Amino acid sequence: MKLPFKTLDDVDYEGKRVLIRVDINSSLDPETKVITNDSRIVAMTPTLRELSKSRVVLMAHQGRPGSDDFISLEQHTEILRKLGFNATFIDDIFGERAKMAIMTVEVGEILVLQNVRMFEGEMKNAPVEEVSQEAIVQELYPMFDIFVNDAFGAAHRSQASIVGFTQYLPSVAGRVMEKEIRELSKVTAKELHPWNLVLGGSKVRDKVKIIEQLMEIGRADNVLLGGLIGNLFLIANGTISKEYGTYVKDFEEVLAIAKKLLDSYPDVILLPEDAAVERNGERVECELDELNGDPFFDIGPRTAEKFANIIRGSRVSFANGPMGYFEKEDFTHGTITVLNAIAECDCITVVGGGHVSAMAERMGLLDKITHISTGGGATMKFLTGKQLVLVDALEEAAKRMDG
Ligand code: 3PG
């Protein structure tokens, strides 16, 4: 497959000062804030190894401002060190201290800058021409020879550190980015049906918009919902009360979209039919009219079995996000049942997003799934057939590099 952008094969990076943007946004233990899944860090190590004769400065984000997982990149740096890299962390992004450290990075060293989202301008999602004017880009780009972007997981975000540098520096994709585009292009090359989307977890706003887009192009035959997004749709059809949507951001706006989707596609969107709640510290399975205000932490066994049967009978299944609060052992049943069905089914399967991929890894299912994607939202965006903003930016950069 001919890629629309340049890769590490197209540039001479030996001895050069290379700025690399990666996506090592990782799941944390909600209480201790310790990284519980380092798979995104491990995934990009081939790119870092290839750059072992360069002076590498690494840029990444973790969480979003205001979220529980919005922390510094110190732990990520420690993991890189454990993986054998000569990595050092600096608590600065483009200030004087960062600049000094960048100037003195030696060949074989990796300087990890602070979480780029600690710079306010990074959270702006705007056209590439605009975000490239942000201070992070303007201050840093003159210090580098090459920009490598390996942040597939954030390839749908038009943010300064993702697309801004491509305007000024010779810019290429890293190996994660390259592999994801190749694999996802392969699995979407043929229009196969039934095509299932199995969605759970949070980031509900992004997910309802993706469902909308997938329905518009007629891709999804079944949308199986659990987790927080499942709750939202159960609120939308009046089955459960609004208190179960407390953690949904922009609640009223996404609720309106959910209602519209249920009206337009009543047979496609399939919701939990029973539940598992936490009652007196224990898992209790019940009907949806028996929730009694207790935390709805998992889909119930009947729903899990129904979803598993649909998955087994499909030609393509794509899963993103857990079916419940899977950090608690008692509430992993729904996610485990769905993942087992994905592994057993004789069809094309893609699992994306950190949580479910980590669970699939723990269950030893990796070689039974067609593609484990490092992306969550980016992978879903790819499935809608829309070109990712990062792919666009790297394509433009490639044209510039060819003169
Ligand atoms: C992800 O985890 O999907 C990526 O790191 C992007 O994160 P975001 O949704 O906070 O932009």
XYZ file of N, CA and C in Angstrom, residues 9-256:
744
model
N 11.833 5.962 6.667
C 12.640 5.463 5.546
C 13.037 6.582 4.588
N 12.360 7.721 4.687
C 12.584 8.787 3.692
C 13.492 9.911 4.172
N 13.965 9.836 5.405
C 14.818 10.930 5.899
C 16.091 10.386 6.551
N 17.117 11.238 6.534
C 18.372 10.862 7.179
C 18.372 11.529 8.567
N 18.206 10.717 9.584
C 18.052 11.305 10.921
C 19.277 11.097 11.812
N 20.296 10.417 11.272
C 21.478 10.153 12.109
C 22.159 11.436 12.559
N 22.411 11.569 13.844
C 23.096 12.745 14.389
C 22.222 13.982 14.467
N 21.011 13.898 13.909
C 20.140 15.089 13.844
C 19.370 15.284 15.156
N 18.929 16.540 15.355
C 18.071 16.807 16.508
C 16.625 16.581 16.062
N 16.011 15.556 16.636
C 14.690 15.114 16.186
C 13.646 15.387 17.271
N 12.567 16.044 16.877
C 11.443 16.235 17.794
C 10.425 15.148 17.466
N 10.087 14.350 18.465
C 9.098 13.298 18.207
C 7.874 13.513 19.088
N 6.686 13.453 18.452
C 5.418 13.559 19.198
C 4.838 12.149 19.230
N 4.629 11.644 20.444
C 4.065 10.305 20.574
C 2.764 10.377 21.375
N 1.986 9.275 21.343
C 0.812 9.201 22.205
C 1.066 8.092 23.222
N 1.453 8.507 24.429
C 1.680 7.537 25.506
C 0.691 7.811 26.646
N -0.457 8.359 26.262
C -1.536 8.624 27.207
C -1.968 7.266 27.780
N -1.771 7.072 29.069
C -1.922 5.728 29.637
C -2.995 5.680 30.714
N -3.531 4.462 30.933
C -4.515 4.287 32.009
C -3.791 4.333 33.351
N -4.433 5.001 34.315
C -3.852 5.100 35.654
C -4.765 4.424 36.658
N -4.184 3.978 37.752
C -5.004 3.526 38.872
C -5.726 4.770 39.415
N -7.075 4.733 39.489
C -7.792 5.962 39.872
C -7.370 6.503 41.238
N -6.926 5.623 42.142
C -6.536 6.122 43.470
C -5.064 6.509 43.566
N -4.185 5.623 43.118
C -2.738 5.880 43.323
C -2.132 6.725 42.204
N -2.820 6.834 41.078
C -2.323 7.557 39.886
C -1.074 6.898 39.288
N -0.924 5.617 39.552
C 0.201 4.887 38.970
C -0.258 4.314 37.626
N 0.629 4.342 36.627
C 0.282 3.807 35.303
C 0.007 2.306 35.428
N -1.167 1.884 34.927
C -1.519 0.467 35.048
C -1.305 -0.288 33.736
N -1.118 0.451 32.663
C -0.965 -0.212 31.364
C 0.029 0.589 30.520
N 1.180 -0.015 30.256
C 2.220 0.729 29.528
C 2.266 0.357 28.039
N 1.168 -0.241 27.527
C 1.245 -0.765 26.155
C 1.505 0.321 25.105
N 0.982 1.544 25.330
C 1.250 2.589 24.334
C 2.727 3.001 24.365
N 3.330 2.917 25.542
C 4.759 3.271 25.646
C 5.580 2.190 24.938
N 5.240 0.945 25.209
C 5.977 -0.170 24.587
C 5.805 -0.122 23.059
N 4.573 0.222 22.623
C 4.281 0.211 21.175
C 5.181 1.148 20.383
N 5.600 2.263 20.989
C 6.381 3.200 20.173
C 7.900 3.002 20.348
N 8.294 1.958 21.095
C 9.736 1.751 21.275
C 10.475 1.409 19.968
N 9.846 0.713 19.003
C 10.588 0.482 17.748
C 11.016 1.798 17.091
N 10.140 2.805 17.136
C 10.506 4.101 16.540
C 11.686 4.696 17.310
N 11.619 4.640 18.622
C 12.713 5.217 19.428
C 14.025 4.464 19.174
N 13.943 3.146 19.025
C 15.183 2.382 18.778
C 15.810 2.790 17.451
N 14.945 3.025 16.462
C 15.502 3.449 15.158
C 16.184 4.799 15.271
N 15.746 5.591 16.246
C 16.325 6.933 16.398
C 17.490 6.939 17.401
N 18.059 5.760 17.648
C 19.090 5.686 18.701
C 20.363 6.450 18.337
N 20.523 6.804 17.047
C 21.699 7.598 16.682
C 21.334 9.063 16.454
N 20.190 9.456 16.992
C 19.767 10.865 16.875
C 19.731 11.488 18.266
N 19.534 12.808 18.276
C 19.332 13.522 19.548
C 17.826 13.723 19.661
N 17.222 12.980 20.552
C 15.758 12.912 20.531
C 15.115 13.729 21.661
N 14.124 14.522 21.277
C 13.318 15.246 22.267
C 11.880 14.767 22.079
N 11.310 14.268 23.162
C 10.004 13.614 23.065
C 8.906 14.473 23.700
N 7.808 14.540 22.955
C 6.675 15.349 23.374
C 5.435 14.464 23.441
N 4.636 14.629 24.495
C 3.422 13.807 24.597
C 2.435 14.464 25.557
N 1.214 13.926 25.583
C 0.220 14.400 26.554
C -0.184 13.250 27.459
N -0.778 13.587 28.586
C -1.380 12.594 29.478
C -2.646 13.227 30.040
N -3.798 12.618 29.754
C -5.071 13.144 30.244
C -5.420 14.481 29.610
N -6.399 15.117 30.222
C -6.823 16.450 29.774
C -6.858 17.357 30.990
N -6.602 18.670 30.825
C -6.672 19.558 31.992
C -8.009 19.359 32.724
N -7.933 19.166 34.019
C -9.152 18.992 34.817
C -9.546 17.536 35.018
N -8.953 16.619 34.229
C -9.348 15.218 34.403
C -8.456 14.535 35.444
N -8.938 13.406 35.979
C -8.208 12.701 37.048
C -6.865 12.147 36.577
N -6.755 11.916 35.284
C -5.505 11.315 34.786
C -4.565 12.356 34.169
N -4.790 13.624 34.537
C -3.936 14.708 34.002
C -2.708 14.842 34.907
N -1.638 14.138 34.546
C -0.435 14.153 35.396
C 0.803 14.416 34.538
N 1.919 14.582 35.229
C 3.184 14.851 34.545
C 3.711 13.587 33.845
N 4.744 13.753 33.032
C 5.266 12.603 32.284
C 6.464 11.933 32.980
N 6.633 12.212 34.258
C 7.759 11.602 34.990
C 7.701 10.074 34.991
N 6.495 9.540 35.295
C 6.366 8.072 35.339
C 6.640 7.450 33.970
N 6.184 8.116 32.930
C 6.383 7.597 31.571
C 7.887 7.526 31.279
N 8.619 8.564 31.757
C 10.069 8.600 31.536
C 10.737 7.437 32.272
N 10.266 7.180 33.484
C 10.812 6.090 34.285
C 10.610 4.755 33.555
N 9.421 4.598 32.955
C 9.146 3.347 32.228
C 10.101 3.229 31.033
N 10.339 4.357 30.353
C 11.277 4.321 29.221
C 12.662 3.891 29.700
N 13.060 4.376 30.858
C 14.374 4.007 31.402
C 14.412 2.493 31.681
N 13.310 2.004 32.254
C 13.258 0.559 32.547
C 13.315 -0.266 31.253
N 12.808 0.322 30.179
C 12.834 -0.386 28.884
C 14.204 -0.252 28.204
N 15.127 0.407 28.877
C 16.514 0.460 28.378
C 16.900 1.750 27.679
N 16.029 2.762 27.693
C 16.362 4.019 27.012
C 17.036 4.993 27.972
N 17.945 5.788 27.408
C 18.647 6.792 28.207
C 17.768 8.063 28.219
N 16.691 7.990 29.006
C 15.688 9.071 28.975
C 15.730 9.919 30.243
N 15.597 11.233 30.049
C 15.529 12.151 31.199
C 14.293 13.031 31.028
N 13.709 13.376 32.150
C 12.497 14.196 32.133
C 12.842 15.626 32.525
N 12.190 16.589 31.870
C 12.326 17.974 32.310
C 10.939 18.582 32.511
N 10.765 19.256 33.645
C 9.467 19.826 33.976
C 9.308 21.190 33.292
N 9.336 21.170 32.004
C 9.218 22.403 31.219
C 8.891 21.971 29.788
N 8.236 22.854 29.035
C 7.897 22.461 27.650
C 8.689 23.297 26.637
N 8.577 24.624 26.755
C 9.345 25.441 25.801
C 9.948 26.668 26.474
N 10.083 26.621 27.790
C 10.721 27.726 28.513
C 12.241 27.630 28.396
N 12.937 28.528 29.101
C 14.399 28.576 28.995
C 15.053 27.270 29.408
N 14.516 26.634 30.497
C 15.129 25.394 30.971
C 15.001 24.287 29.927
N 13.823 24.223 29.308
C 13.629 23.201 28.276
C 14.584 23.462 27.114
N 14.695 24.734 26.730
C 15.544 25.071 25.574
C 17.010 24.714 25.836
N 17.477 25.018 27.051
C 18.858 24.672 27.405
C 19.072 23.162 27.293
N 18.109 22.435 27.853
C 18.237 20.970 27.842
C 18.195 20.432 26.411
N 17.341 21.040 25.578
C 17.234 20.583 24.178
C 18.571 20.790 23.468
N 19.199 21.943 23.726
C 20.469 22.262 23.060
C 21.574 21.271 23.431
N 21.441 20.667 24.616
C 22.546 19.805 25.068
C 22.230 18.308 24.976
N 21.118 17.959 24.361
C 20.812 16.521 24.206
C 21.872 15.883 23.307
N 22.413 14.772 23.781
C 23.451 14.077 23.008
C 22.830 12.966 22.163
N 23.619 12.477 21.206
C 23.185 11.331 20.405
C 22.930 10.150 21.349
N 21.803 9.499 21.170
C 21.471 8.333 22.013
C 20.668 8.702 23.247
N 20.509 10.009 23.483
C 19.714 10.423 24.648
C 18.293 10.803 24.223
N 17.384 10.698 25.186
C 16.000 11.127 24.938
C 15.620 12.102 26.041
N 15.239 13.292 25.642
C 14.765 14.278 26.618
C 13.238 14.289 26.551
N 12.593 13.991 27.667
C 11.127 13.977 27.695
C 10.645 15.308 28.264
N 9.891 16.045 27.445
C 9.351 17.334 27.915
C 8.102 17.084 28.774
N 7.720 18.105 29.521
C 6.523 17.992 30.373
C 5.269 17.796 29.492
N 4.230 17.227 30.083
C 2.926 17.024 29.444
C 2.524 18.274 28.632
N 2.434 18.126 27.308
C 2.191 19.308 26.461
C 0.857 19.996 26.754
N -0.078 19.258 27.351
C -1.384 19.867 27.642
C -1.338 20.766 28.879
N -0.155 20.872 29.507
C -0.005 21.857 30.585
C 0.184 23.244 29.975
N 0.402 23.299 28.668
C 0.410 24.569 27.937
C -1.010 24.783 27.406
N -1.635 25.859 27.832
C -3.050 26.103 27.529
C -3.366 26.055 26.030
N -2.471 26.659 25.241
C -2.717 26.751 23.795
C -2.803 25.397 23.116
N -2.304 24.370 23.761
C -2.331 23.034 23.166
C -3.759 22.498 23.058
N -4.634 22.940 23.962
C -5.988 22.387 23.966
C -6.881 22.988 22.882
N -6.333 23.986 22.169
C -7.126 24.577 21.089
C -7.168 23.585 19.916
N -8.345 23.255 19.445
C -8.476 22.415 18.252
C -8.851 23.353 17.127
N -7.921 23.666 16.253
C -8.191 24.662 15.211
C -7.419 24.277 13.956
N -7.695 24.946 12.842
C -6.972 24.604 11.611
C -5.458 24.678 11.807
N -4.766 23.878 11.040
C -3.314 23.758 11.184
C -2.591 25.112 11.100
N -3.079 25.999 10.203
C -2.429 27.310 10.041
C -2.512 28.097 11.348
N -3.616 27.899 12.077
C -3.807 28.632 13.324
C -2.981 28.035 14.460
N -3.075 26.729 14.651
C -2.361 26.130 15.794
C -0.844 26.190 15.607
N -0.418 26.289 14.358
C 1.034 26.367 14.144
C 1.605 27.711 14.610
N 0.712 28.672 14.899
C 1.177 29.970 15.413
C 1.339 29.950 16.931
N 0.915 28.870 17.575
C 1.016 28.780 19.039
C 2.483 28.823 19.468
N 2.698 29.379 20.676
C 4.075 29.577 21.167
C 4.874 28.272 21.201
N 4.205 27.172 21.530
C 4.929 25.892 21.633
C 5.649 25.573 20.305
N 4.971 25.890 19.205
C 5.552 25.605 17.886
C 6.597 26.665 17.538
N 6.191 27.929 17.708
C 7.085 29.025 17.303
C 8.398 29.035 18.084
N 8.327 28.683 19.372
C 9.537 28.678 20.202
C 10.431 27.485 19.899
N 9.800 26.347 19.561
C 10.602 25.118 19.460
C 11.078 24.742 18.050
N 10.273 25.050 17.030
C 10.632 24.469 15.726
C 12.032 24.860 15.235
N 12.510 26.127 15.521
C 13.835 26.462 14.984
C 14.970 25.621 15.592
N 14.672 24.883 16.650
C 15.741 24.125 17.316
C 15.908 22.713 16.745
N 15.057 22.331 15.799
C 15.081 20.936 15.328
C 15.358 20.807 13.835
N 15.855 19.589 13.476
C 16.100 19.291 12.063
C 14.915 18.548 11.446
N 14.286 17.696 12.252
C 13.220 16.825 11.727
C 12.109 16.688 12.782
N 10.871 16.555 12.298
C 9.745 16.265 13.186
C 9.209 14.874 12.830
N 9.151 14.004 13.828
C 8.580 12.667 13.619
C 7.281 12.617 14.415
N 6.189 12.289 13.762
C 4.948 12.160 14.514
C 4.529 10.692 14.571
N 4.510 10.167 15.788
C 4.107 8.775 15.966
C 2.869 8.682 16.852
N 2.155 9.802 16.977
C 1.015 9.872 17.900
C -0.274 9.475 17.196
N -0.355 8.235 16.726
C -1.575 7.840 16.033
C -2.823 8.067 16.898
N -2.719 7.755 18.193
C -3.885 7.864 19.087
C -4.481 9.266 19.145
N -3.680 10.268 18.771
C -4.177 11.648 18.808
C -4.237 12.240 17.390
N -4.197 11.371 16.385
C -4.117 11.830 14.994
C -5.381 12.540 14.520
N -6.454 12.480 15.333
C -7.703 13.168 14.961
C -7.788 14.532 15.625
N -6.775 14.914 16.377
C -6.784 16.197 17.086
C -5.950 17.225 16.325
N -6.591 18.334 15.949
C -5.838 19.375 15.241
C -5.244 20.316 16.283
N -4.268 19.807 17.018
C -3.645 20.578 18.096
C -2.208 20.921 17.731
N -1.683 21.957 18.426
C -0.374 22.497 18.039
C 0.722 21.443 17.963
N 0.851 20.616 19.004
C 1.969 19.662 18.996
C 1.739 18.512 18.021
N 0.505 18.334 17.586
C 0.220 17.236 16.647
C 0.477 17.675 15.208
N -0.097 18.808 14.811
C 0.021 19.203 13.400
C 0.866 20.460 13.175
N 1.058 21.282 14.227
C 1.707 22.587 14.046
C 3.112 22.522 13.457
N 3.916 21.569 13.944
C 5.320 21.516 13.484
C 5.449 21.096 12.028
N 4.416 20.433 11.504
C 4.507 19.949 10.117
C 4.577 21.111 9.123
N 4.195 22.308 9.590
C 4.240 23.499 8.716
C 5.669 24.002 8.507
N 6.553 23.662 9.429
C 7.892 24.258 9.405
C 9.041 23.265 9.238
N 8.846 22.031 9.693
C 9.965 21.085 9.697
C 9.713 19.943 8.709
N 10.795 19.381 8.148
C 10.595 18.136 7.393
C 9.901 17.162 8.341
N 8.755 16.622 7.935
C 7.936 15.874 8.893
C 7.559 14.502 8.350
N 7.777 13.497 9.177
C 7.490 12.121 8.741
C 6.717 11.381 9.832
N 6.117 10.258 9.429
C 5.399 9.421 10.400
C 6.370 8.444 11.040
N 6.126 8.137 12.325
C 6.888 7.087 12.995
C 6.270 5.731 12.685
N 6.837 4.676 13.269
C 6.410 3.314 12.918
C 5.016 2.953 13.419
N 4.592 3.528 14.558
C 3.237 3.221 15.058
C 2.215 3.784 14.074
N 2.423 5.025 13.722
C 1.532 5.730 12.804
C 1.432 4.952 11.477
N 2.588 4.563 10.988
C 2.645 3.849 9.709
C 1.879 2.522 9.797
N 2.159 1.763 10.860
C 1.513 0.448 11.016
C 0.001 0.582 11.168
N -0.437 1.552 11.963
C -1.878 1.719 12.176
C -2.589 2.030 10.863
N -2.019 2.940 10.093
C -2.689 3.320 8.833
C -2.734 2.122 7.884
N -1.632 1.354 7.827
C -1.622 0.170 6.956
C -2.669 -0.847 7.409
N -2.664 -1.184 8.708
C -3.572 -2.222 9.217
C -5.034 -1.794 9.097
N -5.327 -0.557 9.488
C -6.727 -0.116 9.456
C -7.223 0.022 8.016
N -6.317 0.381 7.115
C -6.733 0.460 5.701
C -7.095 -0.929 5.204
N -6.317 -1.926 5.632
C -6.601 -3.308 5.219
C -7.969 -3.756 5.743
N -8.228 -3.535 7.038
C -9.485 -4.049 7.595
C -10.713 -3.277 7.107
N -10.512 -2.095 6.574
C -11.684 -1.355 6.069
C -11.774 -1.407 4.538
N -10.844 -2.143 3.915
C -10.796 -2.149 2.443
C -12.081 -2.706 1.840
N -12.648 -3.744 2.496
C -13.881 -4.347 1.951
C -15.047 -3.974 2.830
N -16.176 -3.728 2.212
C -17.400 -3.412 2.970
C -18.053 -4.744 3.343
N -17.800 -5.233 4.556
C -18.364 -6.514 4.986
C -19.472 -6.278 6.014
N -20.512 -7.114 5.954
C -21.616 -6.990 6.906
C -22.066 -8.367 7.359
N -22.621 -8.534 8.560
C -22.893 -7.512 9.565
C -21.618 -6.919 10.180
N -21.658 -5.613 10.382
C -20.543 -4.833 10.930
C -20.991 -4.289 12.295
N -20.272 -4.706 13.331
C -20.680 -4.304 14.690
C -19.740 -3.295 15.300
N -20.310 -2.377 16.000
C -19.518 -1.464 16.822
C -19.889 -1.766 18.269
N -18.879 -2.107 19.064
C -19.125 -2.400 20.478
C -18.479 -1.279 21.283
N -19.308 -0.432 21.864
C -18.759 0.772 22.498
C -19.102 0.852 23.972
N -18.097 1.204 24.760
C -18.348 1.420 26.181
C -17.466 2.539 26.679
N -17.310 2.611 27.988
C -16.388 3.589 28.569
C -16.921 5.000 28.551
N -15.981 5.947 28.705
C -16.373 7.360 28.821
C -16.113 8.100 27.489
N -15.627 9.351 27.531
C -15.463 10.197 26.337
C -16.726 10.102 25.469
N -17.856 10.261 26.162
C -19.159 10.024 25.553
C -19.443 10.981 24.393
N -19.037 12.227 24.569
C -19.312 13.238 23.538
C -18.685 12.819 22.195
N -17.403 12.438 22.257
C -16.716 12.003 21.030
C -17.437 10.795 20.427
N -17.861 9.884 21.301
C -18.415 8.624 20.803
C -19.783 8.796 20.152
N -20.647 9.650 20.711
C -21.960 9.817 20.044
C -21.775 10.424 18.653
N -20.786 11.297 18.535
C -20.558 11.920 17.215
C -20.054 10.873 16.207
N -19.221 9.966 16.695
C -18.720 8.903 15.813
C -19.881 7.991 15.386
N -20.768 7.659 16.331
C -21.927 6.812 15.960
C -22.718 7.515 14.854
N -22.938 8.807 15.041
C -23.680 9.586 14.033
C -23.033 9.445 12.654
N -21.697 9.624 12.627
C -20.999 9.589 11.336
C -21.021 8.186 10.722
N -20.856 7.159 11.584
C -20.865 5.788 11.055
C -22.242 5.427 10.504
N -23.297 5.927 11.153
C -24.644 5.640 10.675
C -24.891 6.362 9.346
N -24.386 7.591 9.248
C -24.589 8.359 8.005
C -24.006 7.639 6.795
N -22.863 6.949 6.983
C -22.275 6.256 5.823
C -22.757 4.803 5.725
N -23.674 4.430 6.616
C -24.266 3.086 6.546
C -23.300 1.970 6.885
N -22.290 2.267 7.687
C -21.293 1.233 7.984
C -21.773 0.249 9.062
N -22.358 0.787 10.146
C -22.666 -0.090 11.287
C -24.050 -0.716 11.164
N -24.109 -2.053 11.372
C -25.401 -2.745 11.407
C -25.908 -2.880 12.832
N -24.958 -3.000 13.759
C -25.325 -3.085 15.180
C -24.381 -2.200 15.973
N -24.939 -1.404 16.861
C -24.116 -0.610 17.782
C -24.475 -1.089 19.184
N -23.552 -1.812 19.792
C -23.812 -2.419 21.105
C -23.201 -1.517 22.176
N -24.019 -1.038 23.075
C -23.522 -0.032 24.020
C -23.528 -0.494 25.473
N -22.444 -0.165 26.168
C -22.353 -0.414 27.612
C -21.600 0.747 28.246
N -21.219 0.609 29.507
C -20.471 1.670 30.179
C -21.266 2.959 30.255
N -20.538 4.068 30.382
C -21.195 5.365 30.556
C -22.048 5.751 29.340
N -21.573 5.375 28.156
C -22.340 5.729 26.949
C -23.635 4.906 26.892
N -23.592 3.674 27.385
C -24.812 2.854 27.477
C -25.817 3.519 28.407
N -25.331 4.023 29.543
C -26.217 4.726 30.490
C -26.894 5.917 29.816
N -26.088 6.665 29.049
C -26.643 7.858 28.403
C -27.849 7.496 27.532
N -27.702 6.434 26.735
C -28.794 6.049 25.841
C -29.993 5.498 26.620
N -29.721 4.843 27.760
C -30.839 4.358 28.593
C -31.581 5.537 29.217
N -30.858 6.602 29.495
C -31.517 7.827 29.998
C -32.336 8.429 28.853
N -31.723 8.429 27.654
C -32.387 9.038 26.497
C -33.714 8.353 26.175
N -33.788 7.026 26.383
C -35.077 6.373 26.060
C -35.970 6.237 27.298
N -35.549 6.891 28.380
C -36.407 6.966 29.563
C -36.360 5.744 30.465
N -35.427 4.814 30.239
C -35.392 3.590 31.051
C -34.795 3.831 32.435
N -33.743 4.653 32.500
C -33.131 4.917 33.813
C -33.104 6.432 34.063
N -32.889 6.808 35.314
C -32.999 8.232 35.642
C -31.733 9.008 35.298
N -31.891 10.329 35.238
C -30.797 11.205 34.806
C -29.594 11.155 35.734
N -29.786 10.718 36.974
C -28.645 10.693 37.912
C -27.531 9.765 37.393
N -27.880 8.817 36.517
C -26.861 7.924 35.966
C -26.019 8.584 34.870
N -26.329 9.833 34.594
C -25.543 10.549 33.582
C -24.662 11.626 34.201
N -24.551 11.600 35.530
C -23.817 12.655 36.239
C -22.407 12.869 35.667
N -21.740 11.769 35.289
C -20.349 11.922 34.843
C -20.209 12.179 33.341
N -21.346 12.328 32.665
C -21.271 12.606 31.225
C -21.064 14.100 31.022
N -19.965 14.455 30.334
C -19.706 15.883 30.084
C -20.670 16.393 29.013
N -21.029 17.668 29.090
C -21.956 18.288 28.126
C -23.239 17.464 28.011
N -23.739 17.061 29.192
C -24.831 16.087 29.265
C -26.022 16.403 28.360
N -26.562 17.641 28.474
C -27.786 17.941 27.725
C -27.551 17.848 26.218
N -26.389 18.342 25.787
C -26.078 18.320 24.344
C -25.982 16.873 23.824
N -25.242 16.025 24.556
C -25.086 14.654 24.059
C -26.375 13.848 24.227
N -27.164 14.196 25.242
C -28.442 13.505 25.430
C -29.347 13.753 24.216
N -29.329 14.990 23.729
C -30.160 15.325 22.559
C -29.704 14.511 21.337
